Coordinates of C-alpha atoms in Angstrom, one line a residue:
Chain A
X152 CA 37.0 4.6 -30.0
X153 CA 33.4 3.1 -30.6
X154 CA 31.7 1.7 -27.6
X155 CA 31.0 -1.7 -27.7
X156 CA 27.3 -2.0 -26.9
X157 CA 26.0 -5.5 -25.2
X158 CA 23.9 -7.8 -27.4
X159 CA 20.2 -8.4 -27.0
X160 CA 18.3 -11.3 -28.3
X161 CA 14.4 -11.6 -27.8
X162 CA 13.2 -15.4 -28.1
X163 CA 9.4 -16.7 -28.5
X164 CA 8.1 -19.7 -26.8
X165 CA 4.5 -20.6 -26.5
X166 CA 2.9 -17.1 -26.0
X167 CA 0.7 -14.5 -27.3
X168 CA 3.7 -12.2 -28.2
X169 CA 2.0 -9.5 -26.0
X170 CA 5.0 -9.3 -23.8
X171 CA 7.7 -8.7 -26.9
X172 CA 5.3 -6.2 -27.7
X173 CA 5.8 -4.4 -24.9
X174 CA 9.4 -3.6 -25.9
X175 CA 8.3 -2.3 -29.0
X176 CA 5.7 -0.2 -27.1
X177 CA 8.3 1.2 -25.2
X178 CA 8.1 3.9 -27.8
X179 CA 9.6 7.1 -26.2
X180 CA 12.3 4.8 -24.7
X181 CA 12.9 2.5 -27.6
X182 CA 15.5 4.8 -29.8
X183 CA 17.7 5.0 -26.6
X184 CA 17.2 1.2 -25.9
X185 CA 18.6 0.7 -29.4
X186 CA 21.4 3.2 -28.8
X187 CA 22.5 1.6 -25.5
X188 CA 22.0 -2.2 -26.6
X189 CA 22.4 -3.6 -29.8
X190 CA 19.0 -5.4 -31.0
X191 CA 20.8 -8.8 -32.6
X192 CA 18.0 -11.0 -32.5
X193 CA 14.2 -9.8 -32.3
X194 CA 12.1 -11.7 -34.9
X195 CA 9.1 -9.7 -33.9
X196 CA 10.8 -6.7 -35.1
X197 CA 13.1 -7.8 -38.0
X198 CA 14.2 -11.0 -39.9
X199 CA 17.6 -9.5 -40.0
X200 CA 19.3 -11.4 -37.0
X201 CA 23.2 -11.5 -35.9
X202 CA 24.5 -14.7 -34.3
X203 CA 25.0 -15.4 -30.6
X204 CA 26.3 -15.4 -28.2
X205 CA 24.2 -12.9 -26.4
X206 CA 24.9 -10.5 -23.3
X207 CA 20.8 -10.5 -22.5
X208 CA 18.3 -12.7 -23.7
X209 CA 14.5 -12.0 -22.9
X210 CA 12.5 -15.4 -22.9
X211 CA 8.8 -14.8 -23.7
X212 CA 6.3 -17.9 -23.4
X213 CA 6.4 -21.3 -21.7
X214 CA 7.5 -24.9 -22.8
X215 CA 4.6 -26.8 -24.6
X216 CA 6.4 -29.1 -26.9
X217 CA 9.6 -31.4 -27.0
X218 CA 10.9 -29.4 -29.7
X219 CA 10.7 -26.2 -27.4
X220 CA 12.4 -28.1 -24.5
X221 CA 15.2 -28.4 -26.6
X222 CA 15.3 -25.4 -27.7
X223 CA 15.3 -23.2 -24.6
X224 CA 18.7 -25.5 -23.7
X225 CA 20.2 -23.9 -27.0
X226 CA 18.9 -20.1 -25.5
X227 CA 20.6 -21.0 -22.8
X228 CA 23.5 -22.0 -23.9
X229 CA 24.0 -18.6 -26.0
X230 CA 22.9 -16.4 -23.4
X231 CA 25.4 -14.4 -20.9
X232 CA 22.3 -13.3 -18.7
X233 CA 18.5 -14.8 -19.5
X234 CA 15.5 -13.0 -18.3
X235 CA 12.1 -14.6 -18.5
X236 CA 9.3 -12.1 -19.4
X237 CA 5.8 -12.5 -18.6
X238 CA 3.4 -14.9 -16.8
X239 CA 3.9 -17.5 -19.6
X240 CA 7.6 -17.7 -19.1
X241 CA 7.6 -17.3 -15.4
X242 CA 4.4 -19.5 -14.6
X243 CA 3.3 -21.4 -17.9
X244 CA 0.7 -18.8 -18.7
X245 CA -3.0 -19.4 -19.3
X246 CA -2.0 -22.3 -21.6
X247 CA -1.1 -24.0 -18.3
X248 CA -4.8 -25.1 -17.9
X249 CA -3.9 -28.0 -19.6
X250 CA -2.0 -28.8 -16.7
X251 CA -5.5 -29.6 -14.8
X252 CA -7.1 -31.1 -17.7
X253 CA -6.2 -34.1 -20.3
X254 CA -4.6 -32.7 -23.4
X255 CA -5.7 -34.9 -25.7
X256 CA -9.3 -34.1 -25.0
X257 CA -8.4 -30.5 -25.5
X258 CA -6.8 -31.1 -29.1
X259 CA -9.7 -33.1 -30.2
X260 CA -12.0 -30.3 -29.3
X261 CA -10.0 -27.5 -31.2
X262 CA -8.3 -29.3 -34.3
X263 CA -9.8 -30.9 -37.0
X264 CA -6.6 -33.3 -37.1
X265 CA -5.4 -33.6 -33.8
X266 CA -3.3 -36.2 -34.9
X267 CA -1.2 -33.6 -36.4
X268 CA -0.5 -32.0 -32.9
X269 CA 2.5 -32.9 -31.2
X270 CA 2.4 -31.2 -27.8
X271 CA 3.7 -32.0 -24.0
X272 CA 0.9 -32.7 -21.6
X273 CA 1.8 -29.6 -19.5
X274 CA 2.9 -26.2 -20.1
X275 CA 5.7 -25.0 -17.8
X276 CA 7.8 -22.2 -17.1
X277 CA 11.4 -21.6 -18.4
X278 CA 12.8 -21.8 -15.2
X279 CA 11.3 -25.6 -14.8
X280 CA 13.9 -26.1 -17.7
X281 CA 17.0 -23.9 -17.5
X282 CA 18.6 -21.6 -14.9
X283 CA 16.8 -18.3 -15.1
X284 CA 18.9 -15.3 -14.2
X285 CA 16.0 -13.1 -13.3
X286 CA 12.1 -13.1 -14.0
X287 CA 10.0 -10.3 -14.9
X288 CA 6.2 -10.9 -14.1
X289 CA 3.1 -9.9 -15.4
X290 CA 0.4 -10.7 -18.1
X291 CA 1.8 -8.6 -20.3
X292 CA 4.9 -7.4 -18.6
X293 CA 4.8 -3.5 -17.3
X294 CA 6.7 -1.4 -20.2
X295 CA 8.1 0.7 -17.4
X296 CA 9.3 -2.3 -15.5
X297 CA 10.8 -3.7 -18.5
X298 CA 13.0 -0.3 -19.1
X299 CA 13.9 -0.5 -15.3
X300 CA 15.1 -4.0 -15.5
X301 CA 17.3 -3.1 -18.9
X302 CA 18.5 0.1 -17.2
X303 CA 19.5 -2.2 -14.0
X304 CA 21.1 -4.5 -16.4
X305 CA 23.1 -1.7 -18.1
X306 CA 24.1 -0.2 -14.8
X307 CA 24.9 -3.5 -13.1
X308 CA 22.7 -2.4 -10.4
X309 CA 19.6 -4.4 -8.6
X310 CA 16.5 -3.7 -10.6
X311 CA 13.5 -2.0 -8.5
X312 CA 10.7 -4.7 -9.2
X313 CA 9.8 -5.5 -5.5
X314 CA 8.2 -8.7 -5.1
X315 CA 5.6 -7.3 -2.4
X316 CA 1.6 -7.4 -2.5
X317 CA -0.3 -5.4 -4.7
X318 CA -1.7 -3.6 -1.8
X319 CA 1.5 -1.4 -1.4
X320 CA 1.3 0.0 -4.5
X321 CA -2.7 0.6 -4.0
X322 CA -1.8 2.6 -0.8
X323 CA 1.2 4.3 -2.4
X324 CA -1.5 5.6 -5.2
X325 CA -3.8 6.7 -2.9
X326 CA -6.5 4.2 -4.0
X327 CA -9.3 3.2 -1.8
X328 CA -9.3 -0.7 -1.0
X329 CA -12.0 -1.9 -3.2
X330 CA -12.3 -5.2 -1.0
X331 CA -12.6 -3.2 2.4
X332 CA -14.5 -0.1 0.8
X333 CA -16.7 -1.5 -1.9
X334 CA -16.9 -5.4 -1.1
X335 CA -15.1 -6.2 -4.4
X336 CA -13.3 -9.4 -4.5
X337 CA -9.7 -8.7 -4.9
X338 CA -6.6 -10.8 -5.3
X339 CA -4.3 -7.9 -4.6
X340 CA -3.3 -9.0 -0.8
X341 CA -1.4 -12.0 -2.5
X342 CA -0.4 -10.6 -5.8
X343 CA 3.1 -9.7 -6.9
X344 CA 3.3 -5.7 -7.4
X345 CA 4.4 -4.5 -10.7
X346 CA 1.3 -3.2 -12.5
X347 CA 1.3 -0.1 -10.6
X348 CA -2.5 -1.5 -9.1
X349 CA -4.1 -0.9 -12.4
X350 CA -7.5 -2.9 -12.1
X351 CA -8.2 -1.1 -8.4
X352 CA -7.0 2.1 -9.7
X353 CA -10.3 1.7 -11.6
X354 CA -12.4 0.3 -9.0
X355 CA -12.2 -3.4 -10.0
X356 CA -10.6 -6.2 -8.1
X357 CA -6.9 -7.4 -8.7
X358 CA -7.0 -10.5 -11.1
X359 CA -3.5 -11.7 -10.2
X360 CA -1.7 -11.1 -13.5
X361 CA 1.6 -10.5 -12.0
X362 CA 1.3 -14.2 -10.0
X363 CA 1.8 -14.7 -6.4
X364 CA 3.6 -12.3 -4.0
X365 CA 6.6 -13.1 -1.8
X366 CA 4.9 -14.9 0.8
X367 CA 1.3 -15.4 -0.5
X368 CA -1.3 -16.9 2.0
X369 CA -3.9 -17.5 -0.5
X370 CA -6.1 -19.9 1.9
X371 CA -6.9 -17.1 4.5
X372 CA -7.7 -14.7 1.4
X373 CA -10.0 -17.4 -0.1
X374 CA -12.0 -17.6 3.3
X375 CA -12.6 -13.9 3.1
X376 CA -13.7 -14.1 -0.5
X377 CA -16.0 -16.7 0.3
X378 CA -17.5 -14.3 2.7
X379 CA -17.7 -11.7 0.1
X380 CA -20.0 -14.2 -1.6
X381 CA -17.4 -16.7 -3.7
X382 CA -18.6 -19.9 -4.1
X383 CA -16.5 -22.9 -4.5
X384 CA -16.2 -23.2 -8.0
X385 CA -15.5 -19.4 -8.5
X386 CA -12.6 -19.6 -5.9
X387 CA -11.2 -22.6 -7.9
X388 CA -11.5 -20.2 -11.1
X389 CA -10.3 -17.0 -9.6
X390 CA -6.7 -18.7 -9.2
X391 CA -7.0 -20.4 -12.6
X392 CA -5.7 -17.6 -15.0
X393 CA -2.1 -16.5 -16.4
X394 CA -0.6 -17.6 -13.5
X395 CA -2.7 -20.7 -12.9
X396 CA 0.3 -23.1 -12.6
X397 CA 2.4 -20.8 -10.3
X398 CA 2.9 -23.1 -7.1
X399 CA 0.7 -20.7 -4.6
X400 CA -2.1 -20.4 -7.1
X401 CA -2.1 -23.9 -8.3
X402 CA -2.3 -25.3 -4.6
X403 CA -5.1 -22.9 -4.0
X404 CA -7.2 -23.8 -6.9
X405 CA -6.7 -27.6 -6.4
X406 CA -7.9 -27.1 -2.9
X407 CA -11.3 -26.5 -4.1
X408 CA -11.1 -28.4 -7.1
X409 CA -13.5 -31.3 -6.2
Chain B
X144 CA -6.1 25.3 29.4
X145 CA -7.0 26.5 25.7
X146 CA -6.7 30.0 24.9
X147 CA -10.4 31.4 23.7
X148 CA -11.7 33.8 21.5
X149 CA -12.2 36.9 23.1
X150 CA -11.5 35.1 26.3
X151 CA -14.5 33.0 26.2
X152 CA -15.7 29.7 24.3
X153 CA -17.3 31.3 21.4
X154 CA -20.4 29.7 19.3
X155 CA -20.0 30.1 15.3
X156 CA -22.7 29.1 12.8
X157 CA -22.3 27.2 9.6
X158 CA -21.7 30.2 7.6
X159 CA -19.1 31.4 10.2
X160 CA -17.3 28.3 9.8
X161 CA -16.9 29.0 5.8
X162 CA -15.7 32.7 7.0
X163 CA -13.2 30.7 9.2
X164 CA -12.4 28.4 6.0
X165 CA -12.0 31.4 3.5
X166 CA -9.8 33.4 5.9
X167 CA -7.3 30.3 6.3
X168 CA -7.2 30.2 2.7
X169 CA -6.7 34.0 2.5
X170 CA -3.8 33.8 4.9
X171 CA -2.1 31.8 2.4
X172 CA -2.7 28.1 3.6
X173 CA -3.8 25.1 1.3
X174 CA -7.1 23.7 2.7
X175 CA -6.9 19.9 3.0
X176 CA -9.7 18.0 4.5
X177 CA -12.4 15.6 4.4
X178 CA -14.2 15.1 1.3
X179 CA -16.1 12.3 -0.3
X180 CA -14.3 10.5 -3.1
X181 CA -15.2 6.9 -4.3
X182 CA -17.6 6.1 -1.8
X183 CA -15.2 7.0 1.4
X184 CA -14.2 10.1 3.1
X185 CA -10.8 11.0 2.5
X186 CA -8.5 13.7 3.1
X187 CA -7.8 15.9 -0.2
X188 CA -7.9 19.6 -1.3
X189 CA -10.9 21.6 -0.2
X190 CA -12.3 24.9 -1.3
X191 CA -15.4 25.8 1.0
X192 CA -17.4 23.8 3.5
X193 CA -19.5 22.6 0.3
X194 CA -16.8 19.9 -0.4
X195 CA -17.2 18.4 3.3
X196 CA -19.2 15.0 3.7
X197 CA -22.3 16.8 4.7
X198 CA -24.9 14.3 5.9
X199 CA -22.8 11.3 5.7
X200 CA -21.4 9.0 8.0
X201 CA -20.0 5.4 8.0
X202 CA -20.3 1.8 9.2
X203 CA -16.8 0.3 9.9
X204 CA -16.0 -3.1 11.1
X205 CA -13.2 -5.8 10.7
X206 CA -12.3 -5.6 7.0
X207 CA -15.4 -3.4 5.9
X208 CA -16.1 0.2 5.4
X209 CA -19.1 1.5 4.0
X210 CA -20.6 5.1 3.8
X211 CA -24.2 5.7 5.1
X212 CA -26.5 8.9 5.0
X213 CA -27.2 10.3 8.5
X214 CA -30.5 12.0 9.5
X215 CA -29.0 15.2 9.8
X216 CA -26.4 17.7 7.9
X217 CA -23.4 17.1 10.2
X218 CA -20.2 18.3 8.5
X219 CA -18.2 16.0 10.8
X220 CA -20.7 13.1 11.2
X221 CA -18.0 10.5 10.3
X222 CA -15.4 8.6 12.0
X223 CA -11.8 8.3 10.6
X224 CA -11.6 7.0 7.0
X225 CA -9.0 5.3 5.2
X226 CA -6.1 7.9 5.2
X227 CA -4.6 9.7 7.6
X228 CA -2.5 13.0 7.6
X229 CA 0.4 11.1 7.5
X230 CA -0.1 11.5 3.1
X231 CA 0.7 15.0 3.5
X232 CA 3.3 15.3 6.3
X233 CA 5.3 12.2 5.4
X234 CA 4.6 11.5 1.4
X235 CA 3.9 7.8 0.3
X236 CA 6.8 8.6 -2.4
X237 CA 9.6 11.6 -2.1
X238 CA 12.6 12.0 -4.4
X239 CA 15.2 12.7 -2.0
X240 CA 18.0 13.6 -5.0
X241 CA 19.3 13.9 -8.6
X242 CA 22.3 13.2 -9.7
X243 CA 23.6 13.8 -13.3
X244 CA 26.6 13.0 -15.2
X245 CA 28.4 15.7 -17.3
X246 CA 31.3 14.4 -19.1
X247 CA 33.7 13.6 -16.1
X248 CA 31.5 15.2 -13.6
X249 CA 28.9 14.3 -11.2
X250 CA 26.5 16.9 -9.9
X251 CA 24.1 16.0 -7.3
X252 CA 21.3 17.7 -6.5
X253 CA 19.3 17.2 -3.2
X254 CA 15.0 17.8 -3.5
X255 CA 14.0 21.4 -2.0
X256 CA 12.3 21.3 0.9
X257 CA 8.6 21.9 0.4
X258 CA 7.3 25.5 1.4
X259 CA 3.6 24.5 1.2
X260 CA 1.4 25.9 4.3
X261 CA -1.0 23.2 4.7
X262 CA -4.3 23.7 6.9
X263 CA -5.6 20.4 8.1
X264 CA -9.3 20.9 8.6
X265 CA -11.1 18.2 10.7
X266 CA -8.3 16.5 12.6
X267 CA -9.9 14.2 15.2
X268 CA -7.8 13.8 18.7
X269 CA -6.4 10.4 18.1
X270 CA -5.0 12.0 14.8
X271 CA -3.5 14.8 16.8
X272 CA -1.8 12.2 18.9
X273 CA -0.5 10.3 15.8
X274 CA 1.1 13.8 14.7
X275 CA 2.8 14.1 17.8
X276 CA 3.9 10.7 17.9
X277 CA 5.4 11.1 14.5
X278 CA 7.0 14.2 15.3
X279 CA 8.8 12.4 18.2
X280 CA 10.2 9.8 15.6
X281 CA 10.8 12.1 12.9
X282 CA 11.9 15.5 13.9
X283 CA 12.7 15.0 17.8
X284 CA 15.9 13.3 17.7
X285 CA 19.6 13.6 16.6
X286 CA 18.1 12.8 12.7
X287 CA 15.8 15.3 11.8
X288 CA 13.6 14.6 8.7
X289 CA 13.6 17.8 6.8
X290 CA 10.8 17.4 4.6
X291 CA 8.6 16.7 7.5
X292 CA 10.1 19.2 9.6
X293 CA 9.3 22.0 6.8
X294 CA 5.8 20.8 6.4
X295 CA 5.0 20.3 10.0
X296 CA 6.5 23.9 11.3
X297 CA 3.9 25.6 8.9
X298 CA 0.8 23.4 9.2
X299 CA -2.4 24.6 10.8
X300 CA -4.6 22.2 12.7
X301 CA -8.4 22.6 13.1
X302 CA -9.1 20.1 15.2
X303 CA -12.8 18.4 15.8
X304 CA -14.1 16.7 18.8
X305 CA -15.6 13.5 17.7
X306 CA -19.5 13.8 18.0
X307 CA -19.8 9.7 17.7
X308 CA -17.4 6.8 18.1
X309 CA -17.0 4.6 14.9
X310 CA -17.3 0.8 14.8
X311 CA -13.4 0.3 15.2
X312 CA -12.7 3.0 17.4
X313 CA -10.8 2.7 20.7
X314 CA -9.3 6.1 21.4
X315 CA -10.3 6.1 24.8
X316 CA -8.5 2.9 25.8
X317 CA -5.4 4.3 24.3
X318 CA -5.9 7.9 26.2
X319 CA -5.9 9.7 22.7
X320 CA -9.5 10.7 22.6
X321 CA -12.1 11.5 21.8
X322 CA -11.2 15.1 23.5
X323 CA -9.0 17.3 21.6
X324 CA -6.6 18.3 24.4
X325 CA -3.8 19.8 22.9
X326 CA -1.6 20.4 19.8
X327 CA -4.4 22.5 17.6
X328 CA -4.9 26.0 16.5
X329 CA -8.5 26.0 16.4
X330 CA -11.1 23.1 17.8
X331 CA -14.3 22.6 17.1
X332 CA -17.4 20.7 18.7
X333 CA -20.3 20.5 15.9
X334 CA -23.7 20.6 18.0
X335 CA -26.7 19.5 16.2
X336 CA -29.2 18.9 19.0
X337 CA -30.1 22.4 20.0
X338 CA -32.4 23.2 17.2
X339 CA -29.5 25.2 15.5
X340 CA -26.4 23.7 14.0
X341 CA -23.5 25.4 15.1
X342 CA -19.8 24.9 16.4
X343 CA -18.4 25.7 19.7
X344 CA -14.9 26.9 19.1
X345 CA -11.8 27.3 20.9
X346 CA -8.5 28.7 19.8
X347 CA -5.5 26.9 20.8
X348 CA -2.6 29.2 19.6
X349 CA -1.9 32.7 18.6
X350 CA -2.5 31.8 15.0
X351 CA -5.9 30.3 15.7
X352 CA -6.7 33.1 17.7
X353 CA -5.8 36.0 14.9
X354 CA -7.7 33.7 12.8
X355 CA -11.2 33.3 14.7
X356 CA -11.1 37.2 16.3
X357 CA -12.6 38.3 12.7
X358 CA -14.9 35.6 12.1
X359 CA -18.6 36.1 13.2
X360 CA -19.3 35.0 16.7
X361 CA -21.3 35.3 19.8
X362 CA -20.1 34.0 23.3
X363 CA -21.2 30.6 24.0
X364 CA -23.9 30.0 27.0
X365 CA -23.3 27.8 29.7
X366 CA -25.7 25.4 28.5
X367 CA -24.1 25.1 25.0
X368 CA -20.8 24.4 26.7
X369 CA -22.4 21.5 28.9
X370 CA -23.9 20.2 25.7
X371 CA -20.5 20.3 24.2
X372 CA -18.9 18.3 26.8
X373 CA -21.9 16.1 26.7
X374 CA -21.4 15.2 23.1
X375 CA -17.5 14.2 23.7
X376 CA -18.8 12.2 26.8
X377 CA -21.3 10.1 24.7
X378 CA -18.6 9.7 22.5
X379 CA -16.2 8.5 24.8
X380 CA -18.5 5.8 26.3
X381 CA -19.8 4.5 22.8
X382 CA -16.5 3.2 21.4
X383 CA -16.8 0.4 18.9
X384 CA -13.7 -1.5 20.4
X385 CA -11.9 -1.5 23.7
X386 CA -8.5 -2.6 24.7
X387 CA -6.7 -2.5 28.1
X388 CA -3.6 -0.9 27.6
X389 CA -1.7 -0.3 31.0
X390 CA 0.2 -3.4 31.0
X391 CA 0.9 -4.1 27.4
X392 CA 5.0 -3.8 27.2
X393 CA 4.8 -6.8 29.8
X394 CA 2.0 -8.6 28.5
X395 CA 3.2 -9.1 25.1
X396 CA 7.0 -9.1 26.1
X397 CA 6.6 -12.0 28.3
X398 CA 4.3 -13.9 25.9
X399 CA 6.7 -13.9 22.7
X400 CA 6.2 -17.5 22.2
X401 CA 2.1 -17.2 23.1
X402 CA 0.5 -19.8 20.5
X403 CA -1.9 -16.8 19.4
X404 CA 0.9 -15.6 17.2
X405 CA 1.0 -19.0 15.1
X406 CA -3.0 -18.7 15.1
X407 CA -3.1 -15.1 13.8
X408 CA -0.4 -15.8 11.3
X409 CA -2.8 -18.4 9.5
X410 CA -5.1 -15.0 8.7
X411 CA -2.6 -12.6 8.1
X412 CA -1.8 -11.8 4.7
X413 CA 1.7 -10.3 5.1
X414 CA 0.0 -7.6 2.5
X415 CA 1.4 -4.7 4.5
X416 CA -2.4 -2.9 4.7
X417 CA -2.3 -2.4 8.5
X418 CA 1.1 -0.4 8.4
X419 CA 0.2 1.6 5.8
X420 CA -3.0 3.0 7.2
X421 CA -1.6 3.3 10.4
X422 CA -1.0 6.9 11.1
X423 CA 2.0 6.6 13.1
X424 CA 3.8 3.8 11.2
X425 CA 6.8 5.7 9.8
X426 CA 9.3 3.1 7.8
X427 CA 10.5 3.7 4.4
X428 CA 12.6 2.2 2.1
X429 CA 14.8 4.0 -0.6
X430 CA 15.1 2.9 -4.2
X431 CA 17.6 4.2 -6.4
X432 CA 17.2 4.4 -10.1
X433 CA 19.1 5.2 -13.4
X434 CA 18.4 6.1 -17.0
X435 CA 19.3 3.9 -19.9
X436 CA 22.2 5.7 -20.8
X437 CA 23.5 6.0 -17.2
X438 CA 23.6 9.8 -17.4
X439 CA 21.1 10.4 -14.7
X440 CA 20.2 8.7 -11.3
X441 CA 17.7 9.6 -8.7
X442 CA 16.9 8.1 -5.1
X443 CA 13.5 8.0 -4.1
X444 CA 12.1 7.2 -0.6
X445 CA 8.8 5.4 -0.3
X446 CA 6.3 3.8 2.2
X447 CA 7.7 0.5 3.6
X448 CA 6.4 -2.0 5.6
X449 CA 7.9 -4.6 8.5
X450 CA 5.6 -6.8 6.4
X451 CA 7.6 -7.4 3.6
X452 CA 10.3 -9.7 2.9
X453 CA 12.9 -7.0 1.8
X454 CA 12.5 -5.2 5.1
X455 CA 14.2 -7.5 7.3
X456 CA 16.8 -8.5 4.6
X457 CA 20.2 -8.7 5.3
X458 CA 23.2 -10.6 3.7
X459 CA 21.9 -14.0 3.2
X460 CA 18.0 -13.7 3.9
X461 CA 15.2 -12.3 6.0
X462 CA 15.6 -12.2 9.4
X463 CA 11.5 -12.3 9.6
X464 CA 10.7 -14.8 7.1
X465 CA 7.6 -16.1 8.6
X466 CA 4.4 -14.3 9.0
X467 CA 4.3 -15.1 12.6
X468 CA 7.4 -13.4 13.1
X469 CA 6.3 -10.6 11.2
X470 CA 2.8 -9.9 12.6
X471 CA 4.5 -10.3 16.3
X472 CA 7.3 -7.7 15.6
X473 CA 4.6 -5.2 14.3
X474 CA 2.2 -5.9 17.0
X475 CA 5.0 -5.8 19.8
X476 CA 6.8 -2.9 18.3
X477 CA 3.3 -0.7 18.1
X478 CA 2.1 -1.7 21.4
X479 CA 5.3 -2.7 23.5
X480 CA 8.9 -1.8 22.5
X481 CA 7.4 1.8 21.0
X482 CA 7.0 2.6 24.5
X483 CA 10.9 1.6 25.4
X484 CA 12.0 3.5 22.4
X485 CA 10.1 6.7 22.1
X486 CA 8.4 6.8 25.2
X487 CA 5.0 6.1 24.5
X488 CA 2.8 3.6 22.8
X489 CA 2.7 3.6 18.9
X490 CA -1.0 3.1 19.2
X491 CA -3.6 5.8 19.1
X492 CA -6.6 3.6 19.2
X493 CA -8.1 5.0 15.5
X494 CA -8.7 1.3 14.4
X495 CA -7.6 1.8 10.8
X496 CA -5.5 -1.5 11.0
X497 CA -8.8 -3.4 11.7
X498 CA -11.3 -2.0 9.3
X499 CA -8.3 -1.8 6.6
X500 CA -7.2 -5.2 6.8
X501 CA -8.6 -7.3 4.1
X502 CA -9.3 -10.1 6.1
X503 CA -10.4 -8.1 9.3
X504 CA -7.7 -8.9 11.7
X505 CA -8.5 -7.2 15.1
X506 CA -5.3 -5.9 17.4
X507 CA -7.6 -5.4 20.2
X508 CA -9.0 -9.2 19.7
X509 CA -5.7 -10.2 19.3
X510 CA -4.5 -8.6 22.9
X511 CA -7.6 -10.0 24.3
X512 CA -6.6 -13.6 23.3
X513 CA -3.2 -13.5 24.8
X514 CA -4.4 -11.8 27.7
X515 CA -6.9 -14.3 28.0
X516 CA -4.6 -17.5 28.6
X517 CA -1.2 -15.3 29.5
X518 CA 1.2 -17.9 29.6
X519 CA 3.7 -16.0 31.8
X520 CA 0.8 -14.7 34.2
X521 CA -0.4 -18.6 34.8
X522 CA 3.2 -20.0 35.7
X523 CA 3.2 -20.6 39.1
X524 CA 5.1 -18.0 41.4

């Protein structure tokens, strides 16, 4: 008897495609993934598409148009388990910088014919629109974590994607703390683990690509960063990157927005 | 009293120390000790005394650590750094078992116990005390950690009496140093002031004695023995921090609602750095992982911390959801309830939690703040 493999769909909203590429980047595991799960809809990989419903949907990107706000509802209806992948889908992405500005002003600067552009005033996370079953953080997501959550989904177990600080990853890796040891500003203490402490492993401060950790205390960190020489404007900007619209980072950047 | 070389305190030169290090390795030990890496003094494999941080020291304060040049060639002229010997004895990550499915059958293979013979070079008094505290927790009760036990039983400890106190040191307050009193195979005191760079050595075990006997040495003079005592005395009287410790259990447990806990919670990042650099914190979590095909599963143990939400998660949520409750849990356990549980304080006064807190929270200052307006003590009798 042939085993029935669960059906996987991969969806793109406003994004750079990097997180979908992380799935193709799985390389060693990709054939194994294809063996365990039917890749039914994944336009970045193939035009061939199998109709829904789907057992697992991976959603990349944020909602920035009225059309996408409708489309995500349709994706939800077709998906048994919906997982968002990456900072765009979980927090609105870098394009959420528009949330702090006037989007009409942006389109006037960027496009020759801004009147052709139909867009929302904000970029928002998928979870702001539909129920999300699991969020995988990162800009981009980490392939090791992606394989882990797919493996956990297939086994029906909890995925190991701890929401604590990046500091714990640094300490387990044996990294020197770049903030204490070198005086390098670092968002690690307020940032969600998952990257394996990539930047501090190369003596750079954390840029917060994985968004806020479980219980972030950004105001306390900002006070220390200012002692390390970051001025008010720099403190506003440091929280305004890929996860600018994540609650804790948004509040902390707005506190420095005057 | 500690055993001595040929019945007396002995003096070895820097070359003698090199001979000792070679003898330790020739006896089958993997020597690990202080070495310079990425602008810090960390514990890693060393082959000769040339790997030691000769001529380097450090400057430490809350949330700050910097290396500096010394004016001499001291080999052990620094204070304890970012790591402790816990990284070897109680590894950050350890696979506990592997399970594999073969058709209808599943085999589970436990991870083999390690058989490394580790020689720890340059262990400070506070660190020996910390190892003794972890011994009490991990191998001295009903439940024994076989990995820790295997490494600990074979480990050789070459201790060093501290020649200077660091900016965040308070071992004297915790009666954990700076003099090495027990728990070592060999103890050294580095003497730099007598015109000659030498070490006063003592053997603390049969193994230490056997290692030292063939090393070129001479009997220590009374002056040299006095000079070594003076070095330790000077260190003891120049601690960077201080913390009255005789009444901490009563003080903290009678101040569980002190307003200071709210105040420290505004600064605490709940990032867990303090617990991971602490040489006595021992908490771990276990994680099960399986492969895509469901043919292979592994259980891993990794360092965890009472500062994470998962740590106190039981059905329905985390018991200690606020930063206040987590900081209070850590500090009252470390300084107070540890005494009830394990018969000693969990703090050795090494100061790592102060230096390596990204926002410089100082446990000695927190105790002082609570003592400063001890709500319970101020209640009318």
